[in-house]
Coordinates of C-alpha atoms and ligand atoms in Angstrom, one line a residue:
M1305 CA 0.0 0.0 0.0
P1306 CA 1.4 3.4 -0.9
E1307 CA 2.5 5.6 1.9
S1308 CA -0.1 8.3 1.2
D1309 CA -2.8 5.6 1.5
S1310 CA -1.6 4.4 4.9
R1311 CA -1.8 8.0 6.2
G1312 CA -5.2 8.5 4.7
P1313 CA -7.6 7.1 7.2
A1314 CA -6.1 9.0 10.2
L1315 CA -6.1 12.3 8.3
A1316 CA -9.6 11.7 7.0
A1317 CA -10.8 11.1 10.5
L1318 CA -9.1 14.3 11.7
Y1319 CA -10.6 16.3 8.9
Q1320 CA -14.1 14.9 9.6
E1321 CA -13.6 15.9 13.2
M1322 CA -12.6 19.5 12.2
I1323 CA -15.7 19.8 10.0
L1324 CA -18.0 18.6 12.7
D1325 CA -16.3 21.0 15.2
H1326 CA -17.0 24.0 12.9
Y1327 CA -20.5 22.7 12.3
R1328 CA -21.3 22.4 16.1
R1329 CA -19.4 25.5 17.2
P1330 CA -19.5 27.7 14.2
R1331 CA -17.1 30.7 14.2
N1332 CA -18.2 34.2 13.4
K1333 CA -21.9 33.1 13.2
A1334 CA -23.5 36.3 14.3
P1335 CA -25.1 39.4 13.0
L1336 CA -22.8 42.2 11.8
P1337 CA -24.6 45.5 12.6
D1338 CA -21.9 47.6 10.9
A1339 CA -21.6 45.5 7.8
D1340 CA -20.8 47.3 4.5
V1341 CA -22.4 44.5 2.5
T1342 CA -24.6 41.5 3.1
V1343 CA -25.1 38.8 0.5
E1344 CA -27.5 35.8 0.7
R1345 CA -27.0 32.6 -1.2
T1346 CA -29.1 29.4 -1.3
N1347 CA -28.3 26.0 -2.5
P1348 CA -31.8 24.4 -3.2
L1349 CA -30.3 21.0 -3.9
C1350 CA -29.3 20.7 -0.3
G1351 CA -31.4 23.3 1.5
D1352 CA -28.4 25.4 2.5
L1353 CA -28.8 29.1 3.2
I1354 CA -25.9 31.4 3.9
E1355 CA -26.1 35.1 4.6
L1356 CA -22.6 36.6 4.6
S1357 CA -21.9 40.0 6.0
L1358 CA -18.6 41.9 5.4
A1359 CA -17.2 45.1 6.9
F1360 CA -14.1 46.7 5.2
D1361 CA -11.5 49.0 6.4
G1362 CA -9.9 50.4 3.3
D1363 CA -8.4 47.4 1.5
Y1364 CA -8.8 45.1 4.6
V1365 CA -11.6 42.8 5.5
R1366 CA -12.2 44.2 9.0
S1367 CA -15.0 41.7 9.9
A1368 CA -16.8 38.8 8.3
A1369 CA -19.8 37.1 9.9
W1370 CA -22.5 34.8 8.6
R1371 CA -25.9 33.4 9.5
G1372 CA -28.0 30.7 8.0
Q1373 CA -28.6 27.1 8.1
G1374 CA -27.6 24.1 6.2
C1375 CA -25.5 20.9 6.1
S1376 CA -22.2 20.4 7.9
I1377 CA -20.2 21.1 4.7
S1378 CA -21.7 24.5 3.9
S1379 CA -21.7 25.5 7.6
A1380 CA -18.1 24.4 8.2
S1381 CA -17.0 26.1 4.9
A1382 CA -18.6 29.4 6.0
S1383 CA -17.1 29.2 9.5
M1384 CA -13.6 28.4 8.2
M1385 CA -13.9 30.9 5.4
T1386 CA -14.6 33.8 7.8
Q1387 CA -11.7 32.8 9.9
A1388 CA -9.4 32.7 6.9
I1389 CA -10.2 36.2 5.5
V1390 CA -10.7 38.4 8.6
G1391 CA -7.9 40.8 9.0
G1392 CA -6.5 40.2 5.6
T1393 CA -6.7 42.2 2.4
R1394 CA -9.4 41.7 -0.2
S1395 CA -6.6 40.5 -2.5
H1396 CA -5.7 37.8 0.1
A1397 CA -9.3 36.8 0.4
R1398 CA -9.5 36.4 -3.4
T1399 CA -6.3 34.3 -3.4
V1400 CA -7.6 32.0 -0.7
A1401 CA -10.9 31.7 -2.6
A1402 CA -9.1 30.8 -5.8
R1403 CA -7.0 28.2 -4.0
F1404 CA -10.0 26.7 -2.3
G1405 CA -11.7 26.4 -5.7
E1406 CA -8.7 24.6 -7.1
M1407 CA -8.7 22.2 -4.1
L1408 CA -12.4 21.4 -4.7
S1409 CA -11.5 20.8 -8.4
G1410 CA -9.3 18.0 -7.2
D1411 CA -5.9 19.9 -7.3
R1412 CA -3.8 17.8 -5.0
K1413 CA -1.2 20.5 -4.4
A1414 CA -3.9 22.9 -3.2
A1415 CA -5.2 20.1 -0.9
V1416 CA -1.8 20.3 1.1
D1417 CA -1.3 24.1 0.7
E1418 CA -0.7 25.5 4.1
A1419 CA -2.2 28.8 2.9
L1420 CA -5.6 27.1 3.2
G1421 CA -5.2 26.2 6.9
D1422 CA -8.2 24.5 8.3
L1423 CA -9.9 24.7 5.0
R1424 CA -7.9 21.7 3.9
A1425 CA -10.3 19.7 6.0
L1426 CA -12.8 20.1 3.2
S1427 CA -10.5 18.6 0.5
G1428 CA -12.3 15.3 0.5
V1429 CA -15.4 17.1 -0.7
A1430 CA -13.8 17.2 -4.2
R1431 CA -14.8 13.6 -4.6
Y1432 CA -18.5 14.4 -4.1
P1433 CA -19.9 16.7 -6.9
M1434 CA -23.2 17.3 -5.0
R1435 CA -21.3 18.5 -1.9
I1436 CA -19.0 20.8 -3.8
K1437 CA -21.9 23.2 -4.3
C1438 CA -22.4 23.2 -0.5
A1439 CA -18.7 23.9 0.1
L1440 CA -18.6 26.7 -2.5
L1441 CA -21.8 28.5 -1.3
P1442 CA -20.2 30.9 1.2
W1443 CA -17.4 31.6 -1.3
S1444 CA -19.9 32.6 -3.9
A1445 CA -21.4 35.0 -1.5
L1446 CA -17.9 36.3 -0.7
E1447 CA -17.2 36.9 -4.4
E1448 CA -20.3 39.0 -4.8
G1449 CA -19.7 40.8 -1.5
M1450 CA -16.3 41.9 -2.6
G1451 CA -17.6 43.2 -5.9
G1452 CA -16.9 40.3 -8.2
K1453 CA -13.6 39.4 -9.6
Ligands
LIG2393 ZN1 -25.3 21.3 1.8

């Protein structure tokens, strides 16, 4: 058995645990009264609803918060996404978003890119086309919230 396979089950279990942790104790799931922009996105296929609020300070993402409901994948993705972009520049947020998209397209280098941090826990979603829409939902809201590409 190749080495990567022997490490697989333990890593998969850790990733699953991280996803459930973000699902049960979502980060930045709150109203954002001073938001500059709020974007709502739904994924009817799964029943996910994400409302993302962003507040900017010049070129920086000062705050990011979300509300909504949905499956563990969309919720964990929103939770991890807000953690990844708060305090960084818009350009950084776009870079992370692009890398995350590559990871979900099956890019194996993106799946081990430290720049993605906890978001790598969602790398396994690449194998499940129906769940990719769940994982990308908050990022779609982010793209619109930042004014498109
Ligand atoms: Zn979903």
